[in-house]
Coordinates of C-alpha atoms in Angstrom, one line a residue:
X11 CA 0.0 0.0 0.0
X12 CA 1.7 3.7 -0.9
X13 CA 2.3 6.0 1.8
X14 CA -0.3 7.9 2.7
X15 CA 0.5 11.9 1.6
X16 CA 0.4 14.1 4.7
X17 CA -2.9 16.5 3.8
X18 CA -1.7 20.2 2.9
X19 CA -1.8 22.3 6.1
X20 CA -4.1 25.5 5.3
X21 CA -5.1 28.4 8.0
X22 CA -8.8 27.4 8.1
X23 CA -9.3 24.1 8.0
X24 CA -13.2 24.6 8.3
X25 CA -12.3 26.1 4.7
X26 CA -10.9 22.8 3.7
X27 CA -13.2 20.7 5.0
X28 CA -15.8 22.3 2.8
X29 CA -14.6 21.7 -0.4
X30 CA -13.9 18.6 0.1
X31 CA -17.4 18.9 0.9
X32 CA -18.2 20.6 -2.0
X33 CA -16.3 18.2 -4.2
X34 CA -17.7 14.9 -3.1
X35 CA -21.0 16.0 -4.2
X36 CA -19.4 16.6 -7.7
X37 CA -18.2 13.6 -7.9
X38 CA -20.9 11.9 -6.7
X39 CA -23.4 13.9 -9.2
X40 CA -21.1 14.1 -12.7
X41 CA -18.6 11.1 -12.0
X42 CA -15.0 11.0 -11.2
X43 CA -13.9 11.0 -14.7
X44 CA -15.9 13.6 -15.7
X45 CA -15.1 15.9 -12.8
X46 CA -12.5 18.8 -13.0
X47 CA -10.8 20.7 -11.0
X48 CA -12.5 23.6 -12.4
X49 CA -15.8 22.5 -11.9
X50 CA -15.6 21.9 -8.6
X51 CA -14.1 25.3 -8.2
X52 CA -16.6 26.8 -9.9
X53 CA -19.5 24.9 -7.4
X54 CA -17.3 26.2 -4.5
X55 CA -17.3 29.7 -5.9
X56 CA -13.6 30.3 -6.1
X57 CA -11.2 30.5 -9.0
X58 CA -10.2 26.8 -9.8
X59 CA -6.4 28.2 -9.2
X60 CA -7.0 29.2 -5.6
X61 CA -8.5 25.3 -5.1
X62 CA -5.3 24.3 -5.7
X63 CA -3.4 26.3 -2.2
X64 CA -5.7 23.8 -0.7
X65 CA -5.1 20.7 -2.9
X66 CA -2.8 19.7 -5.1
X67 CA -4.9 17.7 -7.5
X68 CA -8.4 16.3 -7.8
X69 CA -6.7 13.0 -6.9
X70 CA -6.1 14.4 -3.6
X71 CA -9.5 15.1 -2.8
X72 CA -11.0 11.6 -3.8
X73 CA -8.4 10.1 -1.4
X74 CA -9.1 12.0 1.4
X75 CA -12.9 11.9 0.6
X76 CA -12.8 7.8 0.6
X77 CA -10.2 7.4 3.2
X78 CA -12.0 10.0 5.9
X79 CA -15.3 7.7 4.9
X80 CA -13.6 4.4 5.3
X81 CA -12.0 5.5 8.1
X82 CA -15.1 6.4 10.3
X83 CA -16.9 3.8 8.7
X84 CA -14.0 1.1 10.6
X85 CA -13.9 2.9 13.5
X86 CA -17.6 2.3 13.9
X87 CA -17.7 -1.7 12.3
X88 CA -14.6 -2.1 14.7
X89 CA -16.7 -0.9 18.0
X90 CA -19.5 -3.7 16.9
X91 CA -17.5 -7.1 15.9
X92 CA -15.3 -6.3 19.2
X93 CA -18.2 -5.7 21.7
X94 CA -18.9 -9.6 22.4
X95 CA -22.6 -9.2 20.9
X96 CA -24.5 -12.3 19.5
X97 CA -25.0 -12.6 15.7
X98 CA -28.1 -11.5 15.2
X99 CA -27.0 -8.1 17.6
X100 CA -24.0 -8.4 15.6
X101 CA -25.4 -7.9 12.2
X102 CA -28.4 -5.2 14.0
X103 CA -26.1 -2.9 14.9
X104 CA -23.8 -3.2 11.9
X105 CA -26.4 -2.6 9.3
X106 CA -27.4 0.7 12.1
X107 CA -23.8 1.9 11.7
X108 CA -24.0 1.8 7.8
X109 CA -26.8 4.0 8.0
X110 CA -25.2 6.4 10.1
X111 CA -22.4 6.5 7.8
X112 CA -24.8 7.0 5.0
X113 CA -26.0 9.6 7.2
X114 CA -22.6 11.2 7.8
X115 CA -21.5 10.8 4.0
X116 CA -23.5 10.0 1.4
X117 CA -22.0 11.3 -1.6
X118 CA -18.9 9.0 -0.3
X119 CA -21.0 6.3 -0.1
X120 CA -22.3 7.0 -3.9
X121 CA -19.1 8.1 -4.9
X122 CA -17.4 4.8 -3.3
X123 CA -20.3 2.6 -5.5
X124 CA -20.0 3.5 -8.6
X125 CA -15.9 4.5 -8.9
X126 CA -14.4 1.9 -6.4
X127 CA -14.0 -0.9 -8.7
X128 CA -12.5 1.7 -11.7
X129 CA -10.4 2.8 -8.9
X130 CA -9.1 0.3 -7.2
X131 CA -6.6 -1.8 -9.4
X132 CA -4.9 1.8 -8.9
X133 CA -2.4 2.2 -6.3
X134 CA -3.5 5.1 -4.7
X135 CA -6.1 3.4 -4.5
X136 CA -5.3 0.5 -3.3
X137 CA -6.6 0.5 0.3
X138 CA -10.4 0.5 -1.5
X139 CA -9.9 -3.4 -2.5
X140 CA -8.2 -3.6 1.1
X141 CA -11.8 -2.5 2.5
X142 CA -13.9 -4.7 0.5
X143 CA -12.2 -7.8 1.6
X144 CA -12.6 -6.5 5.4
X145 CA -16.0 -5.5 4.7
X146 CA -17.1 -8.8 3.0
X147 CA -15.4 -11.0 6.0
X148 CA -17.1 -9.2 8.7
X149 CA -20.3 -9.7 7.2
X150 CA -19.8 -13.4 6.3
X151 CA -18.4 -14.6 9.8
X152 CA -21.3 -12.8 11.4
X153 CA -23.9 -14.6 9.6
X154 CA -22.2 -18.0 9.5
X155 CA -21.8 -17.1 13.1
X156 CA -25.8 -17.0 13.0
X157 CA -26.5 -20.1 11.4
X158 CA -23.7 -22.1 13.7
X159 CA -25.7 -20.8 16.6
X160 CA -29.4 -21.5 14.7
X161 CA -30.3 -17.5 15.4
X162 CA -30.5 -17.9 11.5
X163 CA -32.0 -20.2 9.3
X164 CA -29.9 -23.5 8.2
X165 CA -30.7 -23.1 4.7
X166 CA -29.0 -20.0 4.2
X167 CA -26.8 -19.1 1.3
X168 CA -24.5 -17.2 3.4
X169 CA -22.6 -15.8 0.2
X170 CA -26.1 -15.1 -1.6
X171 CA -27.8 -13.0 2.2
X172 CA -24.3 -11.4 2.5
X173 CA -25.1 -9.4 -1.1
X174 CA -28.7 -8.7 -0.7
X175 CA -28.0 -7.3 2.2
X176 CA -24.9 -5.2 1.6
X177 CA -26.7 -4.0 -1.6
X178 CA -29.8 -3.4 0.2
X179 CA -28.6 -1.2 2.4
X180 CA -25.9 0.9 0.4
X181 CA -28.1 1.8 -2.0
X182 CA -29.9 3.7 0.1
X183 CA -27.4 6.6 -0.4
X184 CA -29.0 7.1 -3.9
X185 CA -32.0 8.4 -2.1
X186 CA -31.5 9.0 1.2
X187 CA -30.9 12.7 2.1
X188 CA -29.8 14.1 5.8
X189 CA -32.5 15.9 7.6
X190 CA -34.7 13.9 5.9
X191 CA -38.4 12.7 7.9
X192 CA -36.7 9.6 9.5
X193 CA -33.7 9.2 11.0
X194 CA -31.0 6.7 10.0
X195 CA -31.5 4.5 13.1
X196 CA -35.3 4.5 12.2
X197 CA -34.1 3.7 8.7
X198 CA -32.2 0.6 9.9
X199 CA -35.1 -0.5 12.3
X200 CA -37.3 -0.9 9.9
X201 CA -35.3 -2.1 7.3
X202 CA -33.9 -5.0 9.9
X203 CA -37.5 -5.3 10.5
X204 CA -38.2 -6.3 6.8
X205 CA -34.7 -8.2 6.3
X206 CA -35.2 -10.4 9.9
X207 CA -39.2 -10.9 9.8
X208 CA -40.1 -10.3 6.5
X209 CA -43.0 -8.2 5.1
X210 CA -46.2 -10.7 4.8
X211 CA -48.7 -10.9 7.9
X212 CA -47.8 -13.8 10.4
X213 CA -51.1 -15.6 10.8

């Protein structure tokens, strides 16, 4: 994995934290490739010159935008699979987390699902396939964990509930917007409610 470029130290770093801001949801909205540094400039409302005191390239700002995502993202997964919960608390409180991240960073999370797999056979890059791999174990033992300890049904295809549910859930960022009429916790409580008890009437 490449060393990891100290961030350019600016006066206001409010300032910075904005564009980067600024940027993610130009990304997120036009694409990576499709992106300049002009035009996020231009959403910012500053010359695309005087960007560049901050960053030194739009390369810059995906990183940092991905890595400060994945970052928080582990931070959170990490507090879960190391709190001794059971499986089925496990995977509760792990799809509540991803909402929160959604929450937190959405165009990240949109950005992150339709450029990761462009991106990551790139070096810079790198640590996105690193992610992935973490991301897909986690998910896996917990529900193998699960069915080992019958909180969830034998039958499972564990590789098959391990998609539909990270696919589920992510794509949420195409729609959800912060501030919106339900909370991300209420999100994920009625989402688990769907995924763990499904949607017909028990008679």
């Amino acid at each position: 994995m490449p060393t990891k470029k100290k961030p350019q130290v600016t006066a206001v770093p409010e300032r910075r934290r904005e564009l980067l801001d600024t940027a993610a949801e130009v990304f997120a909205a036009q694409g990576y490739n499709a992106t300049t540094v002009r035009k996020i400039a231009d959403h910012a409302g500053m010359l695309a010159g005087s960007l560049y005191y901050h960053f030194d390239s739009k390369e810059s700002m995906l990183e940092e935008i991905l890595r400060t995502f994945l970052d928080e993202l582990w931070d959170g997964y990490d507090a879960v699979l190391d709190s001794g919960r059971g499986p089925r608390e496990t995977l509760e409180a792990l799809v509540t987390e991803s909402f929160r991240e959604i929450d937190r960073h959405r165009a990240a999370v949109a950005i992150y699902q339709k450029e990761s797999k462009q991106l990551a056979p790139q070096e810079r890059f790198a640590f996105l396939a690193e992610s992935q791999r973490k991301f897909e174990k986690a998910w896996l033992s917990t529900l193998e964990r699960g069915v080992a300890a019958k909180v969830f049904r034998a039958d499972l295809d564990i590789r098959l509930t391990y998609r539909f549910v990270r696919d589920t859930v992510w794509v949420a960022a195409s729609w959800y917007r912060p501030g919106g009429q339900h909370s991300p916790e209420e999100i994920a409580r009625q989402y688990l409610s769907m995924v763990l008890d499904g949607i017909a009437v028990r008679e």
